[in-house]
Amino acid sequence: MNWISRVRNSLPFLPKRETPDNLWIKCPKCHEMLFQQDYEDNWRVCQHCEHHGRLGADRRLQLLLDDGFSMLPQPEVREDPLKFRDSKKYVDRLKAARAANPHRDAFSVGSGNIDNRPAVVGVQDFHFMGGSMGMAVGQAFCAGAQEALDRGCAYIVVTAAGGARMQEGILSLMQMPKATVMTRRLKSAGLPYIVVLTDPTTGGVTASYAMLGDVHIAEPDALIGFAGQRVIQDTIRESLPEGFQRAEYLHKHGMVDMVVHRNRLRETLATVLDYLQPAKAA
């Protein structure tokens, strides 16, 4: 045994300090290193370039609703009605998504208040199978709209989706007219329907309830569109302008009413609710 080994074995060295491997995160846009806790405290917005990261459903509801809101139960729907399988079984994909997420599917609804103004908020979570729209998402959307009708208050939907869920085929596409009917019921009842478009909002979601709001608010630099940019370019055989399908471009061309920073979203929604549904005189 050499002298280094003897000294090392004889001295009471302290155990190696365990350091968490998730203390830092790299901003996907500016590539600056961010302290994870600061990033979370700032609602996943980069302090350097203001890039808006994706928020899960629970954090989004905490951002928008006052404390004490209640969650609507997740709807029970028939799973894997087509017995779909690609490289994996659909049921296995669902199990994996549920193991990695706190909710049973991609759409969650909270009922409460926004700065003391009654509201129901539905949130689409991109972390659950890309926020794809299947029967559970359609049913949850409709349940949120019905809750707003029962309470006589606004319905606010935060969208984030890659489109319809291909594993449910035509049944996923049927959610588009189903959700559209509920938005018409809200309109007939004189209740505000507000859409907050986040990154990304695409496909069948954009082609249905994402673009049927009384007011459309987008987060900065959010990708919003139906077909992908490359598909459009190949179809029309023309180059598309810079920033095409981004929130600021759509705002400039009248498809989005306003682009609002995440840290100002709650107060903006409260102001919009005051305009669309002012409090009744006592």
PDB file of C-alpha atoms in Angstrom, residues 121-277:
ATOM      1  CA  VAL A 121     -60.467  28.279 -16.477  1.00  0.00           C
ATOM      2  CA  GLY A 122     -59.664  25.292 -18.681  1.00  0.00           C
ATOM      3  CA  VAL A 123     -56.006  24.509 -19.352  1.00  0.00           C
ATOM      4  CA  GLN A 124     -54.531  22.328 -22.058  1.00  0.00           C
ATOM      5  CA  ASP A 125     -51.233  20.780 -20.982  1.00  0.00           C
ATOM      6  CA  PHE A 126     -48.673  20.195 -23.745  1.00  0.00           C
ATOM      7  CA  HIS A 127     -46.713  17.881 -21.464  1.00  0.00           C
ATOM      8  CA  PHE A 128     -49.462  15.255 -21.786  1.00  0.00           C
ATOM      9  CA  MET A 129     -49.072  13.708 -25.249  1.00  0.00           C
ATOM     10  CA  GLY A 130     -48.476  17.111 -26.810  1.00  0.00           C
ATOM     11  CA  GLY A 131     -51.809  18.425 -25.495  1.00  0.00           C
ATOM     12  CA  SER A 132     -53.498  16.387 -28.224  1.00  0.00           C
ATOM     13  CA  MET A 133     -57.277  16.557 -28.458  1.00  0.00           C
ATOM     14  CA  GLY A 134     -59.067  13.277 -27.873  1.00  0.00           C
ATOM     15  CA  MET A 135     -62.394  12.339 -26.347  1.00  0.00           C
ATOM     16  CA  ALA A 136     -61.223  13.098 -22.800  1.00  0.00           C
ATOM     17  CA  VAL A 137     -60.086  16.582 -23.836  1.00  0.00           C
ATOM     18  CA  GLY A 138     -63.365  17.270 -25.638  1.00  0.00           C
ATOM     19  CA  GLN A 139     -65.403  16.051 -22.685  1.00  0.00           C
ATOM     20  CA  ALA A 140     -63.374  18.120 -20.212  1.00  0.00           C
ATOM     21  CA  PHE A 141     -63.736  21.231 -22.404  1.00  0.00           C
ATOM     22  CA  CYS A 142     -67.507  20.782 -22.501  1.00  0.00           C
ATOM     23  CA  ALA A 143     -67.653  20.156 -18.746  1.00  0.00           C
ATOM     24  CA  GLY A 144     -65.824  23.446 -18.172  1.00  0.00           C
ATOM     25  CA  ALA A 145     -68.232  25.295 -20.453  1.00  0.00           C
ATOM     26  CA  GLN A 146     -71.191  23.769 -18.612  1.00  0.00           C
ATOM     27  CA  GLU A 147     -69.694  24.847 -15.277  1.00  0.00           C
ATOM     28  CA  ALA A 148     -69.458  28.407 -16.604  1.00  0.00           C
ATOM     29  CA  LEU A 149     -73.088  28.228 -17.761  1.00  0.00           C
ATOM     30  CA  ASP A 150     -74.189  26.950 -14.349  1.00  0.00           C
ATOM     31  CA  ARG A 151     -72.263  29.675 -12.528  1.00  0.00           C
ATOM     32  CA  GLY A 152     -73.192  32.374 -15.017  1.00  0.00           C
ATOM     33  CA  CYS A 153     -69.576  33.456 -15.452  1.00  0.00           C
ATOM     34  CA  ALA A 154     -66.818  33.673 -18.046  1.00  0.00           C
ATOM     35  CA  TYR A 155     -65.068  30.650 -19.506  1.00  0.00           C
ATOM     36  CA  ILE A 156     -61.339  31.100 -20.160  1.00  0.00           C
ATOM     37  CA  VAL A 157     -59.423  28.445 -22.071  1.00  0.00           C
ATOM     38  CA  VAL A 158     -55.629  28.273 -22.248  1.00  0.00           C
ATOM     39  CA  THR A 159     -54.630  26.333 -25.348  1.00  0.00           C
ATOM     40  CA  ALA A 160     -51.429  24.379 -26.028  1.00  0.00           C
ATOM     41  CA  ALA A 161     -51.702  21.498 -28.456  1.00  0.00           C
ATOM     42  CA  GLY A 162     -50.250  19.732 -31.428  1.00  0.00           C
ATOM     43  CA  GLY A 163     -53.761  19.068 -32.755  1.00  0.00           C
ATOM     44  CA  ALA A 164     -56.103  16.080 -32.740  1.00  0.00           C
ATOM     45  CA  ARG A 165     -55.021  12.783 -31.173  1.00  0.00           C
ATOM     46  CA  MET A 166     -54.366  10.462 -34.077  1.00  0.00           C
ATOM     47  CA  GLN A 167     -54.806   7.332 -31.932  1.00  0.00           C
ATOM     48  CA  GLU A 168     -58.522   8.124 -31.672  1.00  0.00           C
ATOM     49  CA  GLY A 169     -59.037   8.823 -35.373  1.00  0.00           C
ATOM     50  CA  ILE A 170     -62.413  10.282 -36.363  1.00  0.00           C
ATOM     51  CA  LEU A 171     -63.511  10.284 -32.714  1.00  0.00           C
ATOM     52  CA  SER A 172     -60.895  12.943 -31.957  1.00  0.00           C
ATOM     53  CA  LEU A 173     -62.089  15.082 -34.881  1.00  0.00           C
ATOM     54  CA  MET A 174     -65.644  14.862 -33.550  1.00  0.00           C
ATOM     55  CA  GLN A 175     -64.517  16.898 -30.539  1.00  0.00           C
ATOM     56  CA  MET A 176     -64.162  19.960 -32.794  1.00  0.00           C
ATOM     57  CA  PRO A 177     -67.895  20.462 -33.521  1.00  0.00           C
ATOM     58  CA  LYS A 178     -68.748  19.273 -30.010  1.00  0.00           C
ATOM     59  CA  ALA A 179     -66.630  22.035 -28.457  1.00  0.00           C
ATOM     60  CA  THR A 180     -67.919  24.551 -30.997  1.00  0.00           C
ATOM     61  CA  VAL A 181     -71.500  23.889 -29.908  1.00  0.00           C
ATOM     62  CA  MET A 182     -70.572  24.709 -26.306  1.00  0.00           C
ATOM     63  CA  THR A 183     -68.965  28.007 -27.327  1.00  0.00           C
ATOM     64  CA  ARG A 184     -72.231  28.906 -29.091  1.00  0.00           C
ATOM     65  CA  ARG A 185     -74.168  28.076 -25.930  1.00  0.00           C
ATOM     66  CA  LEU A 186     -71.947  30.445 -23.966  1.00  0.00           C
ATOM     67  CA  LYS A 187     -72.538  33.160 -26.544  1.00  0.00           C
ATOM     68  CA  SER A 188     -76.319  32.619 -26.428  1.00  0.00           C
ATOM     69  CA  ALA A 189     -76.202  32.970 -22.638  1.00  0.00           C
ATOM     70  CA  GLY A 190     -74.250  36.250 -22.930  1.00  0.00           C
ATOM     71  CA  LEU A 191     -71.215  34.828 -21.141  1.00  0.00           C
ATOM     72  CA  PRO A 192     -67.659  35.726 -22.181  1.00  0.00           C
ATOM     73  CA  TYR A 193     -65.514  33.076 -23.814  1.00  0.00           C
ATOM     74  CA  ILE A 194     -61.845  34.103 -23.765  1.00  0.00           C
ATOM     75  CA  VAL A 195     -58.942  32.182 -25.303  1.00  0.00           C
ATOM     76  CA  VAL A 196     -55.326  32.471 -24.168  1.00  0.00           C
ATOM     77  CA  LEU A 197     -53.087  31.109 -26.923  1.00  0.00           C
ATOM     78  CA  THR A 198     -49.786  29.674 -25.730  1.00  0.00           C
ATOM     79  CA  ASP A 199     -46.903  27.913 -27.440  1.00  0.00           C
ATOM     80  CA  PRO A 200     -47.768  25.889 -29.427  1.00  0.00           C
ATOM     81  CA  THR A 201     -51.421  26.015 -30.518  1.00  0.00           C
ATOM     82  CA  THR A 202     -51.826  24.120 -33.772  1.00  0.00           C
ATOM     83  CA  GLY A 203     -53.906  21.682 -35.791  1.00  0.00           C
ATOM     84  CA  GLY A 204     -57.513  20.840 -35.005  1.00  0.00           C
ATOM     85  CA  VAL A 205     -57.481  22.866 -31.793  1.00  0.00           C
ATOM     86  CA  THR A 206     -56.687  26.010 -33.789  1.00  0.00           C
ATOM     87  CA  ALA A 207     -59.358  24.993 -36.311  1.00  0.00           C
ATOM     88  CA  SER A 208     -62.018  24.846 -33.588  1.00  0.00           C
ATOM     89  CA  TYR A 209     -62.333  26.332 -30.115  1.00  0.00           C
ATOM     90  CA  ALA A 210     -58.966  28.137 -30.064  1.00  0.00           C
ATOM     91  CA  MET A 211     -60.167  30.670 -32.636  1.00  0.00           C
ATOM     92  CA  LEU A 212     -63.791  31.105 -31.507  1.00  0.00           C
ATOM     93  CA  GLY A 213     -63.249  33.367 -28.508  1.00  0.00           C
ATOM     94  CA  ASP A 214     -64.753  36.777 -27.904  1.00  0.00           C
ATOM     95  CA  VAL A 215     -61.206  37.902 -27.124  1.00  0.00           C
ATOM     96  CA  HIS A 216     -57.944  36.208 -28.141  1.00  0.00           C
ATOM     97  CA  ILE A 217     -54.883  36.839 -26.013  1.00  0.00           C
ATOM     98  CA  ALA A 218     -51.504  35.342 -26.928  1.00  0.00           C
ATOM     99  CA  GLU A 219     -48.290  34.956 -24.986  1.00  0.00           C
ATOM    100  CA  PRO A 220     -45.174  36.449 -26.609  1.00  0.00           C
ATOM    101  CA  ASP A 221     -43.642  34.489 -29.497  1.00  0.00           C
ATOM    102  CA  ALA A 222     -46.215  31.694 -29.221  1.00  0.00           C
ATOM    103  CA  LEU A 223     -46.505  29.459 -32.283  1.00  0.00           C
ATOM    104  CA  ILE A 224     -50.113  29.594 -33.508  1.00  0.00           C
ATOM    105  CA  GLY A 225     -51.359  28.003 -36.709  1.00  0.00           C
ATOM    106  CA  PHE A 226     -53.190  25.142 -38.368  1.00  0.00           C
ATOM    107  CA  ALA A 227     -50.726  23.491 -40.735  1.00  0.00           C
ATOM    108  CA  GLY A 228     -46.958  23.654 -40.277  1.00  0.00           C
ATOM    109  CA  GLN A 229     -44.933  26.343 -42.017  1.00  0.00           C
ATOM    110  CA  ARG A 230     -43.036  23.839 -44.165  1.00  0.00           C
ATOM    111  CA  VAL A 231     -46.294  22.228 -45.334  1.00  0.00           C
ATOM    112  CA  ILE A 232     -47.694  25.630 -46.305  1.00  0.00           C
ATOM    113  CA  GLN A 233     -44.526  26.611 -48.171  1.00  0.00           C
ATOM    114  CA  ASP A 234     -44.516  23.345 -50.113  1.00  0.00           C
ATOM    115  CA  THR A 235     -48.196  23.795 -50.969  1.00  0.00           C
ATOM    116  CA  ILE A 236     -48.148  27.406 -52.153  1.00  0.00           C
ATOM    117  CA  ARG A 237     -44.531  27.226 -53.378  1.00  0.00           C
ATOM    118  CA  GLU A 238     -43.661  30.582 -51.854  1.00  0.00           C
ATOM    119  CA  SER A 239     -41.422  31.691 -49.027  1.00  0.00           C
ATOM    120  CA  LEU A 240     -43.275  32.844 -45.939  1.00  0.00           C
ATOM    121  CA  PRO A 241     -42.447  36.097 -44.119  1.00  0.00           C
ATOM    122  CA  GLU A 242     -40.250  36.153 -41.050  1.00  0.00           C
ATOM    123  CA  GLY A 243     -42.177  35.484 -37.858  1.00  0.00           C
ATOM    124  CA  PHE A 244     -45.030  33.821 -39.731  1.00  0.00           C
ATOM    125  CA  GLN A 245     -47.414  32.018 -37.322  1.00  0.00           C
ATOM    126  CA  ARG A 246     -45.935  33.738 -34.302  1.00  0.00           C
ATOM    127  CA  ALA A 247     -48.118  35.691 -31.869  1.00  0.00           C
ATOM    128  CA  GLU A 248     -46.774  39.111 -32.848  1.00  0.00           C
ATOM    129  CA  TYR A 249     -47.331  38.468 -36.581  1.00  0.00           C
ATOM    130  CA  LEU A 250     -50.912  37.323 -35.955  1.00  0.00           C
ATOM    131  CA  HIS A 251     -51.550  40.358 -33.761  1.00  0.00           C
ATOM    132  CA  LYS A 252     -50.284  42.663 -36.492  1.00  0.00           C
ATOM    133  CA  HIS A 253     -52.619  41.007 -39.012  1.00  0.00           C
ATOM    134  CA  GLY A 254     -55.705  41.039 -36.809  1.00  0.00           C
ATOM    135  CA  MET A 255     -56.014  37.375 -35.792  1.00  0.00           C
ATOM    136  CA  VAL A 256     -55.022  38.014 -32.169  1.00  0.00           C
ATOM    137  CA  ASP A 257     -56.389  40.879 -30.091  1.00  0.00           C
ATOM    138  CA  MET A 258     -53.365  41.364 -27.846  1.00  0.00           C
ATOM    139  CA  VAL A 259     -50.024  39.855 -26.898  1.00  0.00           C
ATOM    140  CA  VAL A 260     -49.529  39.856 -23.134  1.00  0.00           C
ATOM    141  CA  HIS A 261     -46.529  38.956 -20.986  1.00  0.00           C
ATOM    142  CA  ARG A 262     -47.246  36.061 -18.635  1.00  0.00           C
ATOM    143  CA  ASN A 263     -46.607  38.157 -15.523  1.00  0.00           C
ATOM    144  CA  ARG A 264     -49.376  40.566 -16.594  1.00  0.00           C
ATOM    145  CA  LEU A 265     -51.839  37.943 -17.762  1.00  0.00           C
ATOM    146  CA  ARG A 266     -53.982  37.749 -14.624  1.00  0.00           C
ATOM    147  CA  GLU A 267     -54.510  41.513 -14.362  1.00  0.00           C
ATOM    148  CA  THR A 268     -55.227  41.719 -18.097  1.00  0.00           C
ATOM    149  CA  LEU A 269     -57.877  39.014 -17.840  1.00  0.00           C
ATOM    150  CA  ALA A 270     -59.435  40.794 -14.862  1.00  0.00           C
ATOM    151  CA  THR A 271     -59.680  44.000 -16.894  1.00  0.00           C
ATOM    152  CA  VAL A 272     -61.188  42.177 -19.881  1.00  0.00           C
ATOM    153  CA  LEU A 273     -63.747  40.540 -17.590  1.00  0.00           C
ATOM    154  CA  ASP A 274     -64.732  43.976 -16.270  1.00  0.00           C
ATOM    155  CA  TYR A 275     -65.463  45.087 -19.830  1.00  0.00           C
ATOM    156  CA  LEU A 276     -67.257  41.948 -20.970  1.00  0.00           C
ATOM    157  CA  GLN A 277     -69.155  41.108 -17.830  1.00  0.00           C
TER     158      GLN A 277
END
